[in-house]
Tab-separated table of C-alpha atoms in Angstrom:
chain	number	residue	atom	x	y	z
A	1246	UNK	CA	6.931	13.621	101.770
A	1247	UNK	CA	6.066	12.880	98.420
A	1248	UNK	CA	7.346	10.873	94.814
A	1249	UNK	CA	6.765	11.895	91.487
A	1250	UNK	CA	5.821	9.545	88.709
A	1251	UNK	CA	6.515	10.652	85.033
A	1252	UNK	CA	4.537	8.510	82.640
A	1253	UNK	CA	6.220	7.999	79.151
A	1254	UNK	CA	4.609	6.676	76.026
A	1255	UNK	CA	6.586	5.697	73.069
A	1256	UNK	CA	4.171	5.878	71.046
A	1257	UNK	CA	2.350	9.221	69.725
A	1258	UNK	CA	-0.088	10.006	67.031
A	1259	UNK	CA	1.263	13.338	66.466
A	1260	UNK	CA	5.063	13.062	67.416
A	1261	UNK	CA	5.918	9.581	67.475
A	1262	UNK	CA	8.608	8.741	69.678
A	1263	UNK	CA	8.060	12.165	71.688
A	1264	UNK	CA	9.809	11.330	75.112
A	1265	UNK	CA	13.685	10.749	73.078
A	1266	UNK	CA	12.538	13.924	70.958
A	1267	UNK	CA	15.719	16.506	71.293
A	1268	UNK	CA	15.948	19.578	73.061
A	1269	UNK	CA	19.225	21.557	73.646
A	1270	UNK	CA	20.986	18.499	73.123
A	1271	UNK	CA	18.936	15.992	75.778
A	1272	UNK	CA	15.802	13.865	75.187
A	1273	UNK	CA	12.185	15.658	76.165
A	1274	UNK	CA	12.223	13.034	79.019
A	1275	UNK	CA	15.644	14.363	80.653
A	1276	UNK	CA	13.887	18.100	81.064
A	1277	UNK	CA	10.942	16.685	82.550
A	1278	UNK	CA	12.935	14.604	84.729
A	1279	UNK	CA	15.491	17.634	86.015
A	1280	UNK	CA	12.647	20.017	86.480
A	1281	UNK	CA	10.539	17.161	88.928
A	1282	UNK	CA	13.635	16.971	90.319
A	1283	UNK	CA	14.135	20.426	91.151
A	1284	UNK	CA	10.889	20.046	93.357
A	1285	UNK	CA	10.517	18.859	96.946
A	1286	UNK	CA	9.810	15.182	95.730
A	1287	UNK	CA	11.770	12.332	97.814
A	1288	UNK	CA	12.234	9.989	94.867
A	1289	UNK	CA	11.912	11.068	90.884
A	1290	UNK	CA	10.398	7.988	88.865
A	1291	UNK	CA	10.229	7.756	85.052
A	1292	UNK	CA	7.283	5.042	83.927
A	1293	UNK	CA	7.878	3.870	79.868
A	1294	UNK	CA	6.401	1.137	78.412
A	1295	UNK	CA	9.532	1.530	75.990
A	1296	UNK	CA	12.745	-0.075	76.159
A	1297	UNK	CA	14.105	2.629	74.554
A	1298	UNK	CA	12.567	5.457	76.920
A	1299	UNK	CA	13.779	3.479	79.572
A	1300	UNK	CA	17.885	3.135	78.330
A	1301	UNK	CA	17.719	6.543	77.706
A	1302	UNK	CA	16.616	7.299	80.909
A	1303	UNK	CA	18.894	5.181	82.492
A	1304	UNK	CA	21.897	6.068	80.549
A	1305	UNK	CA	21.073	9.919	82.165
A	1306	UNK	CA	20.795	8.622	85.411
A	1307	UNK	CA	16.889	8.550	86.228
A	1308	UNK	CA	15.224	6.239	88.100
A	1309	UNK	CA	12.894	4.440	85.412
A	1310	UNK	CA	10.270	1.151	85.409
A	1311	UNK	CA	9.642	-1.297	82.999
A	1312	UNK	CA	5.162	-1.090	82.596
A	1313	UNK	CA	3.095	-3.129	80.907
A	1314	UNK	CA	1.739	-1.850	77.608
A	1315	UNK	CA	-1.993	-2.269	77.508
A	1316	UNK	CA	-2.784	-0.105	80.408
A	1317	UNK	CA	-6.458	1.879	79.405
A	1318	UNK	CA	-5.493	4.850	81.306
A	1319	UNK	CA	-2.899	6.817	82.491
A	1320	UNK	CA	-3.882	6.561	86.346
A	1321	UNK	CA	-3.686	2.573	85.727
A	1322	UNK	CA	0.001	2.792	85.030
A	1323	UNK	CA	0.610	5.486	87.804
A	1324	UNK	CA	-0.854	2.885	90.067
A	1325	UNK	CA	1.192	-0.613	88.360
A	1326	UNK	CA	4.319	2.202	89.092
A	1327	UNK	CA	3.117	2.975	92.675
A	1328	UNK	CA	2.611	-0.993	93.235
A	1329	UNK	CA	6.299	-1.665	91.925
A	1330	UNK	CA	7.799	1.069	94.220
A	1331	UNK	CA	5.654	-0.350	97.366
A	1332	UNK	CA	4.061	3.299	98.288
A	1333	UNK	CA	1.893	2.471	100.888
A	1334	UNK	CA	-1.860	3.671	100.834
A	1335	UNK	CA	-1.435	6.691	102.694
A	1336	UNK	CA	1.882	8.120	100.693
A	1337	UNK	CA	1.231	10.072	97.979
A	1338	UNK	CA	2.819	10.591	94.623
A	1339	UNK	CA	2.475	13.344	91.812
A	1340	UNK	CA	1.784	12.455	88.324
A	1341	UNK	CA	4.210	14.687	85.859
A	1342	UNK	CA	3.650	14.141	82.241
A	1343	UNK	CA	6.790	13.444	80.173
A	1344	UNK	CA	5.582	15.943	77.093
A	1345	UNK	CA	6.073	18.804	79.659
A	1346	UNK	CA	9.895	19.582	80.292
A	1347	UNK	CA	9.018	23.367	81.263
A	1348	UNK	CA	6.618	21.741	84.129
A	1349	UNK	CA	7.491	24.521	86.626
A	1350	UNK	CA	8.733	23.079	90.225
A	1351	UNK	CA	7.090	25.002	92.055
A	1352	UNK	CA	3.636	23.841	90.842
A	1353	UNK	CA	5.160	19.933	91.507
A	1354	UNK	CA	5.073	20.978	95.239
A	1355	UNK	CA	1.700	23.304	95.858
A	1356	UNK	CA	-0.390	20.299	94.395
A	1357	UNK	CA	1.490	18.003	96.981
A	1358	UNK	CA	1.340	20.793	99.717
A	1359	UNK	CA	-2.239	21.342	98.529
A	1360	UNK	CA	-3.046	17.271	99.059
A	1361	UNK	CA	-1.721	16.971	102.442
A	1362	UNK	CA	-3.599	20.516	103.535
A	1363	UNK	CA	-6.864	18.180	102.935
A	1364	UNK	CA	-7.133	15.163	103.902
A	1365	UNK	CA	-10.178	14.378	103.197
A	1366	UNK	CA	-9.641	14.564	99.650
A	1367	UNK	CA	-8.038	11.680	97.464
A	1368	UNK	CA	-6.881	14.107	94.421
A	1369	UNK	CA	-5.445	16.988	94.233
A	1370	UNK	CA	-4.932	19.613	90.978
A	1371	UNK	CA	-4.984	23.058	89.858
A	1372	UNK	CA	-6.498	25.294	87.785
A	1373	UNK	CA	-5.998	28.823	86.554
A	1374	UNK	CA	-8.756	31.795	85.878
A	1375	UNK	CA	-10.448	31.376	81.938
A	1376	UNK	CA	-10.934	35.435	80.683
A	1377	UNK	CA	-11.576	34.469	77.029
A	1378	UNK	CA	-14.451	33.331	74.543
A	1379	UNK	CA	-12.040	30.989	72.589
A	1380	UNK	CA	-10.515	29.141	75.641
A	1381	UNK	CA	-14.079	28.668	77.284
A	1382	UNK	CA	-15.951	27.694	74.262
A	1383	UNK	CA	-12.732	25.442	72.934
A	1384	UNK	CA	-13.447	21.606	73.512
A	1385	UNK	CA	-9.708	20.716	74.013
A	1386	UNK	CA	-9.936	23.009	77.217
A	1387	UNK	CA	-11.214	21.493	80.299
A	1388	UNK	CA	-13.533	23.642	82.762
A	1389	UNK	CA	-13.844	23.128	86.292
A	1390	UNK	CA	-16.237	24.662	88.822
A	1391	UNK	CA	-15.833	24.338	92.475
A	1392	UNK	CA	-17.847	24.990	95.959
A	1393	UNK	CA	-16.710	27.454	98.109
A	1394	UNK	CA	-13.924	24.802	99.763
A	1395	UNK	CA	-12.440	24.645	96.100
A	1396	UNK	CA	-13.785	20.848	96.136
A	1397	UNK	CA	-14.494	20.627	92.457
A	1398	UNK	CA	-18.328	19.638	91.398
A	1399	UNK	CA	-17.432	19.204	87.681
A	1400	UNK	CA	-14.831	18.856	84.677
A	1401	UNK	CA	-16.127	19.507	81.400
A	1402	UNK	CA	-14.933	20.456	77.896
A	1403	UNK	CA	-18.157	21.897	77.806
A	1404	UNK	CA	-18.090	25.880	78.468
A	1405	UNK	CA	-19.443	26.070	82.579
A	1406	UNK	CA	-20.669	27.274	84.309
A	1407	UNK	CA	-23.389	28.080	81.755
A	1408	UNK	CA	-24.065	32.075	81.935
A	1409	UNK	CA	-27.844	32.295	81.009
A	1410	UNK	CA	-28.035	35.912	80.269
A	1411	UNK	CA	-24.621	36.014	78.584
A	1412	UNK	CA	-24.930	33.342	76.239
A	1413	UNK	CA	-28.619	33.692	75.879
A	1414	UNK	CA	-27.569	34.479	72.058
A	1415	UNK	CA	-24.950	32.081	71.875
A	1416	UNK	CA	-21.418	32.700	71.817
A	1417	UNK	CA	-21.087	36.255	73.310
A	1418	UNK	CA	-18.195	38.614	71.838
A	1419	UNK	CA	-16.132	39.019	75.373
A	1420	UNK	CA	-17.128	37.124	78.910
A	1421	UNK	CA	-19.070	38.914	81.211
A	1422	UNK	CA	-16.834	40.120	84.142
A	1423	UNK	CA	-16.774	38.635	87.994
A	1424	UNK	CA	-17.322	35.377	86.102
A	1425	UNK	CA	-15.987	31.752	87.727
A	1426	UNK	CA	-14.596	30.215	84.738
A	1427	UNK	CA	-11.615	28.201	85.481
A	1428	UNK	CA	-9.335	25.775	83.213
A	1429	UNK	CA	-7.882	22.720	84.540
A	1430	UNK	CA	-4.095	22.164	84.694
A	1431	UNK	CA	-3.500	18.784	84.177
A	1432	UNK	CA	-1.432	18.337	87.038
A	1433	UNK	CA	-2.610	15.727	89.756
A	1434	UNK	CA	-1.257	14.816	93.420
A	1435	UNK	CA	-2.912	11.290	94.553
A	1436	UNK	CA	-3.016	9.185	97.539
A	1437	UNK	CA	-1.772	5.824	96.788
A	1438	UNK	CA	-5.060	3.647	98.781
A	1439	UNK	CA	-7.249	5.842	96.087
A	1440	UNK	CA	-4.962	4.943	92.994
A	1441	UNK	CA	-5.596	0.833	93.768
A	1442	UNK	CA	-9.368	2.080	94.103
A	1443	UNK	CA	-9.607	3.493	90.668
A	1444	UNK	CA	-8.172	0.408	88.503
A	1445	UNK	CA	-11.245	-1.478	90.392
A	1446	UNK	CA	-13.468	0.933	89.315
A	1447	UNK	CA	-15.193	0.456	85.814
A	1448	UNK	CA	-15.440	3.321	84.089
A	1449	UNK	CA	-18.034	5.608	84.547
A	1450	UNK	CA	-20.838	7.184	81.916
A	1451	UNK	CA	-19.763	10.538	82.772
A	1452	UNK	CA	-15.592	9.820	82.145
A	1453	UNK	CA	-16.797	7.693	78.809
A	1454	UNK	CA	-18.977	11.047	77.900
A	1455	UNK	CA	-16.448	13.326	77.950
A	1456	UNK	CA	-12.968	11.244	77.631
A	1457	UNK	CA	-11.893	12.563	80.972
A	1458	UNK	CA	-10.584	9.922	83.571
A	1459	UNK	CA	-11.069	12.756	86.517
A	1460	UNK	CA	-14.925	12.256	86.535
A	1461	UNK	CA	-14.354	8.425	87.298
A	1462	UNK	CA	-13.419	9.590	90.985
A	1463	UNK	CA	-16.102	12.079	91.395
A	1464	UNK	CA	-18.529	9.511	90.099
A	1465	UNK	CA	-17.565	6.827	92.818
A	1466	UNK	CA	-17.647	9.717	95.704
A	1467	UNK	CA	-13.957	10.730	95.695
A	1468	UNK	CA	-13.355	14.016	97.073
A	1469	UNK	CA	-10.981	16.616	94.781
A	1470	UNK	CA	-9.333	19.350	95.547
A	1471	UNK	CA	-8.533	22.368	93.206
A	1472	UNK	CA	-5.984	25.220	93.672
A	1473	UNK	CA	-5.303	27.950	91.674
A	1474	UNK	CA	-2.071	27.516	90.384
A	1475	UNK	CA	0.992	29.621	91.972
A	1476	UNK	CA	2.444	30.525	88.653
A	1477	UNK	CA	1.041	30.246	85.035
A	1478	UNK	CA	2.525	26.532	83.636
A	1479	UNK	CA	4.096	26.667	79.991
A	1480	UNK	CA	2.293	24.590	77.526
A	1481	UNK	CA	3.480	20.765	76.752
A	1482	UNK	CA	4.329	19.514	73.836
A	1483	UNK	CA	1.765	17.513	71.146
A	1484	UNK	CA	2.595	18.459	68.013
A	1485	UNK	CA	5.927	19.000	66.112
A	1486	UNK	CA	5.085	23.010	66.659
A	1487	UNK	CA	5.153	22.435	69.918
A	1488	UNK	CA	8.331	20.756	70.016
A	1489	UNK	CA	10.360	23.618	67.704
A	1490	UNK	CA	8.475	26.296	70.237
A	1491	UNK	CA	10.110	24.333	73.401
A	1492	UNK	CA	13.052	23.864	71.351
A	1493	UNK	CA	13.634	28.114	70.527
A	1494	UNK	CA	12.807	28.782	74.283
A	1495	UNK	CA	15.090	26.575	75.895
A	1496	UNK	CA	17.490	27.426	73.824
A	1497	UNK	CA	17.669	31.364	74.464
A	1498	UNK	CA	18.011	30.400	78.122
């Protein structure tokens, strides 16, 4: 068993207001919250710090919380949310963004699957193979390389692992073949003990470094585990191109 937690911001730099953005004729947030719910998940939970994210929610017939508004991270408001639910430390919950209202179900319940099929880790995510120059060398792209357990050993938006011979002369034309390049899907699984962990935790040099709250756990010993992902995940939406792209897909069916 498992819940899903869908964090929704208000506000956006990009696309102010994003969650209540339309598509087909229903906010960005109701998508996100029918595909999650389309998953194996026992309970569906929508976390705004918006009054008007969470009416609208409401008004659709989600389950939504009330969070406060000065959390530094997402994790920090997936764990206020876990808190106000009273998941104990050993249940686990899935964190679904609310700018992805393709999210595929199916993806919602391998990372769960994938979390209970190892205990010993705290985390659970996916990733998917990386076959081109642009994607590896592109700083808004997050690597990760693994051991043979699929434990990962790194995030980076660095390119990694770091071919000598290929990139002796800097960015090569095409990527050697047989290569272990990997992107990240941003999709998580946690156990709820490790979630009240983390907001004790300060933040680490490496997270700071590279903006990317994953390395927190993996500097404090956490264990995570990364799968590659069952089917390839659309793209969210950041930017008001993003949005018409949804928009023109969802709307040919």
């Amino acid at each position: 068993m498992f819940h899903v937690i869908i964090p929704a911001r208000y506000a956006s730099t990009r696309l102010p207001g994003k969650p209540l953005q339309d598509i087909a004729g229903k906010p960005m947030i109701q998508h996100v919250w029918e595909q999650a719910r389309r998953s194996s998940a026992a309970t569906v939970t929508v976390a705004t710090d918006d009054r008007r994210i969470l009416d609208a929610c409401r008004a659709f017939g989600a389950d939504a919380v009330l969070t406060r508004e000065d959390h530094p991270s997402g994790t920090d408001r997936l764990q206020e949310v876990a808190s106000l639910l009273g998941l104990g430390d050993q249940e686990h919950v899935v964190n679904v963004q609310g700018d992805e209202p393709m999210v595929p179900p199916a993806l919602i319940d391998q990372v769960a699957a994938d979390l209970r099929a190892f205990p010993e880790a705290s985390i659970a995510t996916l990733a998917e193979p990386l076959d081109d120059v642009q994607t590896l060398f592109n700083p808004n792209a997050v690597k990760v390389v693994t051991d043979h357990q699929g434990f990962a050993l790194y995030f980076s938006r660095a390119p990694m692992p770091w071919n000598r011979d290929a990139f002796a002369d800097g960015r090569p034309e095409k990527l050697p073949e047989g290569a272990l390049f990997r992107r990240h899907i941003g999709l998580y699984a946690y156990k709820v003990g490790f979630l009240h962990d983390y907001v004790r935790w300060p933040a680490s040099p490496l997270e700071t470094c590279e903006s990317l709250e994953q390395l927190r756990a993996l500097w404090f010993g956490c264990r995570i585990h990364v799968a590659d992902a069952c089917q390839v995940p659309p793209a969210g939406v950041d930017t008001p191109e993003d949005l018409e792209r949804v928009r023109q897909l969802l709307a040919a069916g």
